[in-house]
XYZ file of C-alpha atoms in Angstrom:
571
model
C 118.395 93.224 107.312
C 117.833 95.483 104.559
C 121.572 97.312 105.528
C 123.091 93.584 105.514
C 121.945 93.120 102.242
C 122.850 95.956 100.127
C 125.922 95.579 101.847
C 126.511 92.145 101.087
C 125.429 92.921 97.279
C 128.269 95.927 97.444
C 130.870 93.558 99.055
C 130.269 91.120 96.213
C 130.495 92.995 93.447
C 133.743 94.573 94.903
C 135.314 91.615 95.830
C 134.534 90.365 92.117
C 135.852 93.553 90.507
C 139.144 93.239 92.814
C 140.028 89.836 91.995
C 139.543 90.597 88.012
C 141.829 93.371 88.736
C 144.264 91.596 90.955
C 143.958 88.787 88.242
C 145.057 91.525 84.816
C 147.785 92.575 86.791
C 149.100 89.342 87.252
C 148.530 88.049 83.731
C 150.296 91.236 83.044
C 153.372 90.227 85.022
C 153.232 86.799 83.494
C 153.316 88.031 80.000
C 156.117 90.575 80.704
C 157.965 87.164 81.683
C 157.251 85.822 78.724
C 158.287 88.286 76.973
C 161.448 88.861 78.625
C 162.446 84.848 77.569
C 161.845 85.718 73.994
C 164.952 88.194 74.274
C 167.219 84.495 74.679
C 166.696 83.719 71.094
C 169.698 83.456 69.757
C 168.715 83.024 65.967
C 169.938 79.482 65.404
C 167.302 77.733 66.187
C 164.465 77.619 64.255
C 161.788 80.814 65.259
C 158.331 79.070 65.369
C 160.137 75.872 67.380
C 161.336 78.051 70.089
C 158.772 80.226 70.730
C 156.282 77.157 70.870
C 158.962 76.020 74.016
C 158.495 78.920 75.142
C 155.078 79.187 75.427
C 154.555 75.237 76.188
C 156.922 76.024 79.184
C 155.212 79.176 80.658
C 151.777 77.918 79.611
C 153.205 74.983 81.972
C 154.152 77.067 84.782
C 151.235 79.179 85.245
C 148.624 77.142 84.176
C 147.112 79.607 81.733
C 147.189 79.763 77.487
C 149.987 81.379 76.156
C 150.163 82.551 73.003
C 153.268 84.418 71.070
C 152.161 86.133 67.787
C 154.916 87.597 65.063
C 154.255 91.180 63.981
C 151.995 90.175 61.314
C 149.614 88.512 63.333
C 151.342 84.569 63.048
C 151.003 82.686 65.655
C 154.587 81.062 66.620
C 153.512 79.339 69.588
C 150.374 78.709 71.486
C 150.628 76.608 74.987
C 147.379 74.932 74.052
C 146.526 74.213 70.153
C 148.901 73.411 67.419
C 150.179 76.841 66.147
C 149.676 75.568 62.340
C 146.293 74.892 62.440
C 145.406 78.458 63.980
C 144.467 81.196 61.802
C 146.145 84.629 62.140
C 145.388 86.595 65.448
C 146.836 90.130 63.973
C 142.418 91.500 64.213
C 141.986 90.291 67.896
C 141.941 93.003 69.904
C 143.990 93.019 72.714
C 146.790 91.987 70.184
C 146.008 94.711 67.487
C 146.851 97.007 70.126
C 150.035 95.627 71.868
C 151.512 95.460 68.086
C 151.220 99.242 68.629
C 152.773 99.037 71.989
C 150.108 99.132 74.530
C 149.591 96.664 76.830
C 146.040 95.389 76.240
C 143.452 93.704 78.514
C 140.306 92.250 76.934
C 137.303 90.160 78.225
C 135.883 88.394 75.476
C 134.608 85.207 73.632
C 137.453 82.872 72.605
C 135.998 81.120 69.648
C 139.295 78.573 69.720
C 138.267 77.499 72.926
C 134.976 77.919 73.078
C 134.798 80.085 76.620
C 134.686 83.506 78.119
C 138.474 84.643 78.615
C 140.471 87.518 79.801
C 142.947 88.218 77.441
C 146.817 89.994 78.844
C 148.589 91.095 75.612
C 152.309 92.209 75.936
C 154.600 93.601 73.135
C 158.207 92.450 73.015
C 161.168 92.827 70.731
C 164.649 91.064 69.998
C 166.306 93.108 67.314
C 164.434 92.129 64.478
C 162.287 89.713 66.061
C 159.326 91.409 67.295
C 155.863 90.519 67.863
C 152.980 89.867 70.792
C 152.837 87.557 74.201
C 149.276 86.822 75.136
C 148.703 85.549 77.961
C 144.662 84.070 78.231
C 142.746 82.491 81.319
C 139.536 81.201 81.169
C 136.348 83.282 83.291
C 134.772 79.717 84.393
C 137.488 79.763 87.223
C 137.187 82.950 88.319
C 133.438 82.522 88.063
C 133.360 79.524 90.096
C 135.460 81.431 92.840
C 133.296 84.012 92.482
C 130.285 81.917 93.806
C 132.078 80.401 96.131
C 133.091 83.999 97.689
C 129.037 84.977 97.066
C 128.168 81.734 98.621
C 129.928 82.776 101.742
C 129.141 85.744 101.818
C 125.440 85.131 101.539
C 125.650 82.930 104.652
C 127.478 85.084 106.838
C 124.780 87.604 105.573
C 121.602 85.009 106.700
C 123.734 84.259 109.641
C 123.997 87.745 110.774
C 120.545 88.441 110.042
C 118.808 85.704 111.885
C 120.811 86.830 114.950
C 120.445 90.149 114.227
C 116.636 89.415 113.837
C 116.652 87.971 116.814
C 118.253 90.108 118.838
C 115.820 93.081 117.432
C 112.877 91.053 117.983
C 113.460 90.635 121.980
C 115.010 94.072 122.073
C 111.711 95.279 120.446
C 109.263 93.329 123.445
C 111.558 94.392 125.816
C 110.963 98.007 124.482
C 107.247 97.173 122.912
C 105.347 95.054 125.945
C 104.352 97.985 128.249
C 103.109 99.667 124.888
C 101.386 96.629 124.107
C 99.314 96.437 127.147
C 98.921 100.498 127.130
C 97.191 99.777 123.645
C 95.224 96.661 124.306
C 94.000 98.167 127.281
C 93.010 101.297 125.884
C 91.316 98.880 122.873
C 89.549 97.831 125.583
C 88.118 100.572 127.160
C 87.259 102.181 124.022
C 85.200 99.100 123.222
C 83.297 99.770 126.683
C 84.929 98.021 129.205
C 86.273 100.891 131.665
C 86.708 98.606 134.470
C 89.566 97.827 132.717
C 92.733 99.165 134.436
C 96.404 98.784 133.483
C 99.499 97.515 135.862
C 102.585 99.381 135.335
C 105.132 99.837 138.255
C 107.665 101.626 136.272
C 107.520 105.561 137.199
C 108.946 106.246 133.819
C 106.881 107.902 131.040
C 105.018 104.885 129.952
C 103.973 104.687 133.768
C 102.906 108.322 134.054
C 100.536 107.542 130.823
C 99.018 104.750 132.327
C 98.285 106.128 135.402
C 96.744 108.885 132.988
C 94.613 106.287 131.752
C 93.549 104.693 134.570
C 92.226 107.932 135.750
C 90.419 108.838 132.950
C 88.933 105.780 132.211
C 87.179 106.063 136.486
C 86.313 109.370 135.726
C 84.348 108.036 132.117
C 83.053 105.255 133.510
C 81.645 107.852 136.539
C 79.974 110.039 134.160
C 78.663 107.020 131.606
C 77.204 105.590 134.539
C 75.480 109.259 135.054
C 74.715 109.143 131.924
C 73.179 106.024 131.520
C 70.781 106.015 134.704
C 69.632 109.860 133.232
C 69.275 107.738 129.588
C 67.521 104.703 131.357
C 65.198 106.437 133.653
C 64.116 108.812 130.600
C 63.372 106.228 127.742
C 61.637 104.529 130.422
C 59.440 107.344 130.768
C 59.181 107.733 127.205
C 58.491 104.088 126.728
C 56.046 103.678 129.716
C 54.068 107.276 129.392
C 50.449 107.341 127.867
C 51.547 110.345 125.566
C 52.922 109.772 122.240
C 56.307 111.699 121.743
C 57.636 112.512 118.369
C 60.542 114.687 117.615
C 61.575 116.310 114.346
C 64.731 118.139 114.040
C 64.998 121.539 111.923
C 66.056 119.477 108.774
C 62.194 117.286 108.837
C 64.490 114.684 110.127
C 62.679 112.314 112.812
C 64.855 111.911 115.641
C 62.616 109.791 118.165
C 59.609 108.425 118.068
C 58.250 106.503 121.046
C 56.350 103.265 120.852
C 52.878 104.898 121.696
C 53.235 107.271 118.976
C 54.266 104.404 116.323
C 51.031 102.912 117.121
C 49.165 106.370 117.390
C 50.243 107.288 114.007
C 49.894 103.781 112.336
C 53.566 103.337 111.300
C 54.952 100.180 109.982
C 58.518 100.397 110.220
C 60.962 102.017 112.615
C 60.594 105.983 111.080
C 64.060 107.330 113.196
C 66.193 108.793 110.496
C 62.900 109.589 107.705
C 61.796 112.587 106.846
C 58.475 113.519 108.721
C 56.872 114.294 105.272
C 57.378 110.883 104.059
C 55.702 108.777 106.870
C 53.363 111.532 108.002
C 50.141 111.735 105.777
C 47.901 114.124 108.158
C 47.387 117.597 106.232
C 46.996 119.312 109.533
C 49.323 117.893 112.011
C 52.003 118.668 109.475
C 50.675 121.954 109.024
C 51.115 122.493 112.843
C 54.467 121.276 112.463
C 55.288 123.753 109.777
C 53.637 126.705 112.296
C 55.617 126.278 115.110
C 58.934 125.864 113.342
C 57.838 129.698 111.440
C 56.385 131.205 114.906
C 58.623 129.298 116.964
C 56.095 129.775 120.205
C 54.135 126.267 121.676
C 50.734 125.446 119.489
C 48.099 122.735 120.744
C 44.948 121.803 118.332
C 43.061 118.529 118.006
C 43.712 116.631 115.322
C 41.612 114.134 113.132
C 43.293 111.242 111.443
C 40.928 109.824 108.957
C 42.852 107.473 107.430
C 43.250 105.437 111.224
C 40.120 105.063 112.377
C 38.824 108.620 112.992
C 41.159 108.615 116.106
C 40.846 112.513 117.873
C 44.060 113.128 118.923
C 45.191 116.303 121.392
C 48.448 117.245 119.998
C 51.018 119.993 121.672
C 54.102 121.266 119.435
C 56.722 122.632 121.061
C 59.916 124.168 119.742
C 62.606 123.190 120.867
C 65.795 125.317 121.894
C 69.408 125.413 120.725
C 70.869 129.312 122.004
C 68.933 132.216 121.196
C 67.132 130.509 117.884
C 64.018 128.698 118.967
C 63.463 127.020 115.544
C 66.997 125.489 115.366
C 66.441 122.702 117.336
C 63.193 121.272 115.729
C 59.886 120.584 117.256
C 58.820 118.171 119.853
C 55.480 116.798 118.948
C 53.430 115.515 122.463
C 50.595 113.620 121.485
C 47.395 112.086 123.270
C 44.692 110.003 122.200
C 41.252 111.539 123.170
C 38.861 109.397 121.037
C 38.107 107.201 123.859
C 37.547 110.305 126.057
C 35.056 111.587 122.978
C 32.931 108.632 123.170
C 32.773 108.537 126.462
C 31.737 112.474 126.853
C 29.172 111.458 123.728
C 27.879 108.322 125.961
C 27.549 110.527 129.155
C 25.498 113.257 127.197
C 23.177 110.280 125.633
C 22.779 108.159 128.908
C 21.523 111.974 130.651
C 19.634 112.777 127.662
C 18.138 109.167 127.776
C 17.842 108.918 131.237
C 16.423 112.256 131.705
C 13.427 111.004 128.612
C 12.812 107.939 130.571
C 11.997 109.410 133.918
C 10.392 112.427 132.528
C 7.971 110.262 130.543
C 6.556 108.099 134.029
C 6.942 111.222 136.255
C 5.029 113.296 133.941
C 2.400 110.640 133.767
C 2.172 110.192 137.536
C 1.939 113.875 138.308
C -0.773 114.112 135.524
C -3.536 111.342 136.902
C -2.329 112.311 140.302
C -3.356 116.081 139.657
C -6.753 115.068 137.825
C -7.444 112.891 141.017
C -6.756 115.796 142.903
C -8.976 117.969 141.262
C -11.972 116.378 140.520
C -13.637 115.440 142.986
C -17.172 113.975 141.561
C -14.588 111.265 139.378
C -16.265 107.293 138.769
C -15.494 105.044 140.827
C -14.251 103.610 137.022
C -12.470 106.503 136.173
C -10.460 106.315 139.815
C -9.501 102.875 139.511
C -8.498 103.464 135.804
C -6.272 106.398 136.803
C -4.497 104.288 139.731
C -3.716 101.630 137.803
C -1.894 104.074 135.254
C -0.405 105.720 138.358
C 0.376 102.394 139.571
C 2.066 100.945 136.108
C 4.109 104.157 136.101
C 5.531 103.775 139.320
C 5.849 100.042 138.498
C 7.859 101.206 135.237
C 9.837 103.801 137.009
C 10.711 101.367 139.893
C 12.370 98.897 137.303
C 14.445 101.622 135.495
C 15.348 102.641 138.580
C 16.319 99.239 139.942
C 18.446 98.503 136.493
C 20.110 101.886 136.569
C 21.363 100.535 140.635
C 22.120 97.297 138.940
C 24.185 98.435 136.263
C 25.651 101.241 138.358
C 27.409 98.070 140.547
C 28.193 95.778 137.983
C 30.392 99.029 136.473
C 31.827 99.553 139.578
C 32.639 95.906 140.220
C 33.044 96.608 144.155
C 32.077 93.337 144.879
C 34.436 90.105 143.820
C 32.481 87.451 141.663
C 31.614 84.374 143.448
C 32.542 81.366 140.919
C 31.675 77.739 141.326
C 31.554 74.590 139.858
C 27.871 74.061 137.718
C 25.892 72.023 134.816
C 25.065 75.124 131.932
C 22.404 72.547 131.200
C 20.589 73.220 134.382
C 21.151 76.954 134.981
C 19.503 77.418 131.109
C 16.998 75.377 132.179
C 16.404 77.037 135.441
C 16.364 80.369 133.542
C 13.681 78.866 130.729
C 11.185 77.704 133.790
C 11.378 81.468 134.846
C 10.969 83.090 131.937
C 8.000 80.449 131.266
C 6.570 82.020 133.968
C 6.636 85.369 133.393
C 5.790 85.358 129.204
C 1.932 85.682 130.320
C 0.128 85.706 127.357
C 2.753 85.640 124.848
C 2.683 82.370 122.039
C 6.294 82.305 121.429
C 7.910 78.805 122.560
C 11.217 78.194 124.126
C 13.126 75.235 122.700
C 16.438 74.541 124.411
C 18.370 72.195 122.324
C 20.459 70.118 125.334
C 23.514 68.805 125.072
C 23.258 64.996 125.825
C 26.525 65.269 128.517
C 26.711 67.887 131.417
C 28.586 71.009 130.480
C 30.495 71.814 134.186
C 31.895 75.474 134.076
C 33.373 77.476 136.510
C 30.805 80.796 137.383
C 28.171 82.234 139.273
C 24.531 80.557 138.719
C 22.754 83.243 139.202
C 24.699 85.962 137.215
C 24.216 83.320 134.410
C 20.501 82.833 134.995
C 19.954 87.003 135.114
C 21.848 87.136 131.676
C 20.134 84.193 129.805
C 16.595 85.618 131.347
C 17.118 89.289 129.525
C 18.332 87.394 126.117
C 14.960 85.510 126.073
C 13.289 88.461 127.182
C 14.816 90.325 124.364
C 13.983 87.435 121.859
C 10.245 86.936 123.318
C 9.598 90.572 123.043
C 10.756 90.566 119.013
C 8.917 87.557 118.243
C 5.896 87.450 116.173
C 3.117 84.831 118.811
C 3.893 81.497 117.359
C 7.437 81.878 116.696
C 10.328 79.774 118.412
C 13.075 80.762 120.105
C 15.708 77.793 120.175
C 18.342 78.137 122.481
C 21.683 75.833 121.867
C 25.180 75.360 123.465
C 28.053 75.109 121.106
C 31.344 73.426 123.079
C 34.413 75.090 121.848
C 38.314 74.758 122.048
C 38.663 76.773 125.462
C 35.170 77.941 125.477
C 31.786 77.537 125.542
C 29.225 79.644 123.647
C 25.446 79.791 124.311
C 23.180 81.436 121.381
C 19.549 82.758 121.492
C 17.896 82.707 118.352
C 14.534 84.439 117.441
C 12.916 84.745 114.351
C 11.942 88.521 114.617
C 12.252 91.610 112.676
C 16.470 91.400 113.220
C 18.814 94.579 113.186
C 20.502 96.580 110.695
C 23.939 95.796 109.952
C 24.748 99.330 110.650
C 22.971 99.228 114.441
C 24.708 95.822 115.272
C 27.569 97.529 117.248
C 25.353 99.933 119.051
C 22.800 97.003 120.624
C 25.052 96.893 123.319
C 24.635 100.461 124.820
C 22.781 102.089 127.387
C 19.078 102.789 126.585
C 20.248 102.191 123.001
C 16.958 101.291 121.197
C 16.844 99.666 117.344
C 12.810 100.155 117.242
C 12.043 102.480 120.207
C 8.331 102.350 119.690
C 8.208 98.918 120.080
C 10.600 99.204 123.153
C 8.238 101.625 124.598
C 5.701 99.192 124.023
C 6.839 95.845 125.691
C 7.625 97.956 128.765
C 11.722 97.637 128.108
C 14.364 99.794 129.615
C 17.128 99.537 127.200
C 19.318 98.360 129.734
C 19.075 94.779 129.552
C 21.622 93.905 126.695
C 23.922 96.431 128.926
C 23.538 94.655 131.892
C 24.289 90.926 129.791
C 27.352 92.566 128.667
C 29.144 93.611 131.824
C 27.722 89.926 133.784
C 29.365 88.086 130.730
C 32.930 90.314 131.248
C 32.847 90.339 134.332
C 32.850 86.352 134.186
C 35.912 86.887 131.694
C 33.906 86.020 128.047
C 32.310 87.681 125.200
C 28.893 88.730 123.887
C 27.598 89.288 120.262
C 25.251 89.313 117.684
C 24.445 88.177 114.418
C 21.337 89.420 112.265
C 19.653 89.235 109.140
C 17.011 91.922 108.730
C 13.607 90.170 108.146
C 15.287 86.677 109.031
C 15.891 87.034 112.755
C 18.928 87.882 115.174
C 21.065 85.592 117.480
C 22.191 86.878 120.434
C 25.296 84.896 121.989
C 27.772 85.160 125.006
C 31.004 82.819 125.289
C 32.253 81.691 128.550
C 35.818 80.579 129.196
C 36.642 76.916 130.447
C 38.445 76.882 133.879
């Protein structure tokens, strides 16, 4: 299209500057005509008369102005205007220079006429009758022609090109389709579909490339695959392990960060791409960082963080290898949290420190009225009986600690499956109160259950409920100044119901509340020691009220009371 054109623009201005040329050589030939019929004057007849013939005649002839000028610049005879009225033409151009000879050709304004003409001036001579023939056609026709010609040529030019076009464009699919679907499929694949195969019979080049391709996408999609199930079955284990995993690169750039570790570490945001010295804020796990990236050899140390809960965390570096420079690659951080591992370790050297107190004290007692009664022999009868009962009430003590030490022991195991059924909370509490009215003695604290009006019907087992509501208002008896009461209530909840326990003794320290719940964890241990308790009761009320799927707490006020309460789920 673009050759077409610029050829088209070439082949119109050529045509146009051949016909202007054609066109002065045949105004040229005219006006040598005309000038050749100025050489009949004979001199008889009047000059200006027979020149204006002349030019009337071959103005008539070839349809164009003709003018004949004297050699002074008079006009004699002009095919178109009325020679007296022109003005003298000796400073035109065209006839300036034929009065010199020359045969002159000039494209200019005509200010007679009014137009754009081409001007053919011709000298002549007849003895003493010389002068000019101009011959003068108007531009508007050969203008008009010249569109015409442009017109035409502009159409065969569209013509051509919308063929040509055409015949290009299907040329160009015919070439351009197999290339097509060699890029669109490739497109495809690179977007990460390689079960994407192309069709191409032809054994040509194009067919040896896709064949190429097809190969090369099986073998990708082979090794992706390999790839993949590697990559799935490792962040899986990354995901899924107990460890938190943390890896730093040798720029302080994180480059993974499992989910463990995001929640080990207490971050907020995803922390892949940070620096490790902008989310990290522990001194010394830093620190460690810092060591093995210098010593480039495996360091372990346990680790504080103070700022998330005093968590104890066992952390491993461990450089990590590019070639021979161990520091390159970064450090691999493998992290586990031991805090729960700490308090259990603390618990186990309490509960044998505690457990080892309360059987030393009875034992120690037994084997000391045991030995007197062995060794005097001349005792009371008073004195005897007072030393067995103490060797009884010993044995008595020791049997109980014994028997809630068993208790506890199974409840922690939970070998045995929980029993539920349908029952009224109303009656168990009350069945519960009528034992524990029994076994008060000589104690003056009341019980006052406040009852619901309507049966409360849970799903549980009576007699797990009865055990932990008779240690709660053993508990609460014990702490009670005589006199006191101890109201028990049921509060009917959303999805569960809560029973409280309410004394009015001495209460707890805020700072003791989350303790209360331990083993042989005592707030006033003389006063324990006194009322004959174990410190395993509130123990024991925990695990029956998990193991039943609810909750226990407290609330105290020192000097005000405490209320002791368990929640139980509705089924």
């Amino acid at each position: 299209m673009l050759v077409l054109a610029v050829l088209g623009v070439f082949l119109s201005f050529s045509f146009k500057d051949f016909y202007l040329d054609n066109l002065k050589a045949n105004l040229v030939y005219e006006g040598l005509l005309v000038a050749e019929m100025t050489r009949s004057y004979d001199g008889q007849e009047e000059t200006g008369r027979f020149m204006q013939q002349i030019a009337e005649l071959a103005g008539r002839d070839t349809d164009n102005r003709v003018t004949i000028v004297d050699q002074e610049g008079k006009v004699l005879g002009d095919s178109q205007f009325d020679p007296r009225q022109m003005e003298e033409h000796k400073n035109r151009p065209e006839i300036f220079r034929a009065l010199k000879g020359e045969t002159a050709v000039e494209m200019r304004y005509s200010e007679t006429a009014a137009v754009q003409m081409l001007y053919v001036a011709v000298p002549f001579g007849n003895g003493e009758q010389k002068g000019v023939v101009r011959i003068a056609k108007a531009l508007l026709e050969v203008e008009s022609l010249y569109r015409q010609i442009l017109h035409i040529i502009l159409l065969v030019l569209v013509m051509t090109g919308i063929l040509a076009f055409l015949l290009s464009l299907g040329i160009a699919r015919w070439f351009s389709g197999p290339v097509a679907e060699l890029t669109a499929t490739v497109q495809d694949m690179a977007r990460g579909n390689l079960k994407k195969r192309i069709s191409f019979p032809a054994r040509d080049e194009l067919g040896l490339l896709a064949v190429a391709v097809n190969e090369m996408a099986e073998n990708l999609e082979q090794n992706i695959n390999q790839i993949s199930a590697v990559n799935e079955r490792l962040e899986a284990l990354l995901a899924n392990t107990v460890n938190g995993i943390l890896m730093v690169d040798n720029k302080g750039i994180i480059n993974y960060v499992n989910p463990v570790a995001i929640n080990l570490l207490g971050f907020q945001d995803n922390v892949v791409g940070c620096r490790h010295l902008e989310v990290i804020s522990n001194y010394y796990l830093l620190a460690l960082i810092d060591q093995v990236r210098e010593e480039g050899k495996t360091c372990s140390q346990e680790i504080i963080l103070h700022k998330l809960g005093e968590k104890r965390v066992e952390t491993t570096a461990i450089p990590l290898f590019i070639g021979v420079d161990a520091v390159a690659g970064g450090v691999l951080l493998v992290m586990n949290d031991i805090s729960e591992l700490k308090r259990l370790e603390a618990i186990r050297k309490d509960f044998v420190a505690n457990v080892s107190h309360e059987l030393k004290t009875p034992v120690a007692s037994i084997s000391g009225f045991a030995e007197t009664l062995l060794n005097e022999r001349e005792l009371e009868e008073k004195r005897v009986r007072e030393f067995s009962g103490i060797i009884y009430e010993e044995a008595q003590r020791l049997s109980r600690l014994i028997k809630r030490l068993l208790e506890l022991s199974r409840l922690e195991s939970q070998s045995e499956e929980l029993r539920k059924e349908w029952m009224d909370l109303n009656q168990t509490i009350e069945n519960a109160i009528g034992l524990m009215e029994k076994r008060k003695k000589n104690s003056q604290v009341k019980l006052c259950f406040d009852k619901p009006e309507n049966p409360v019907i849970i799903k549980g087992n009576a007699e797990s409920i009865v055990q932990v509501m008779l240690n709660l208002l053993e508990n609460a008896i014990n702490f009670s100044p005589d006199g006191e009461m101890v109201k028990i209530s049921i509060e009917e909840e959303e999805n569960s119901i809560r029973v409280k326990v309410a004394d009015k003794g001495e209460g707890i320290p805020e700072k003791e509340l989350p303790r209360v719940f331990e083993r042989f964890y005592r707030v006033d241990k003389a006063r324990s020691k006194k009322t004959g308790g174990t410190g395993l009761g509130l123990a024991i009320v925990k695990h029956l009220v998990e193991n039943h799927g609810g909750q226990v707490g407290v609330e105290s006020v020192p000097g005000k009371g405490s209320c002791f309460y368990f929640s139980l789920l509705r089924e």
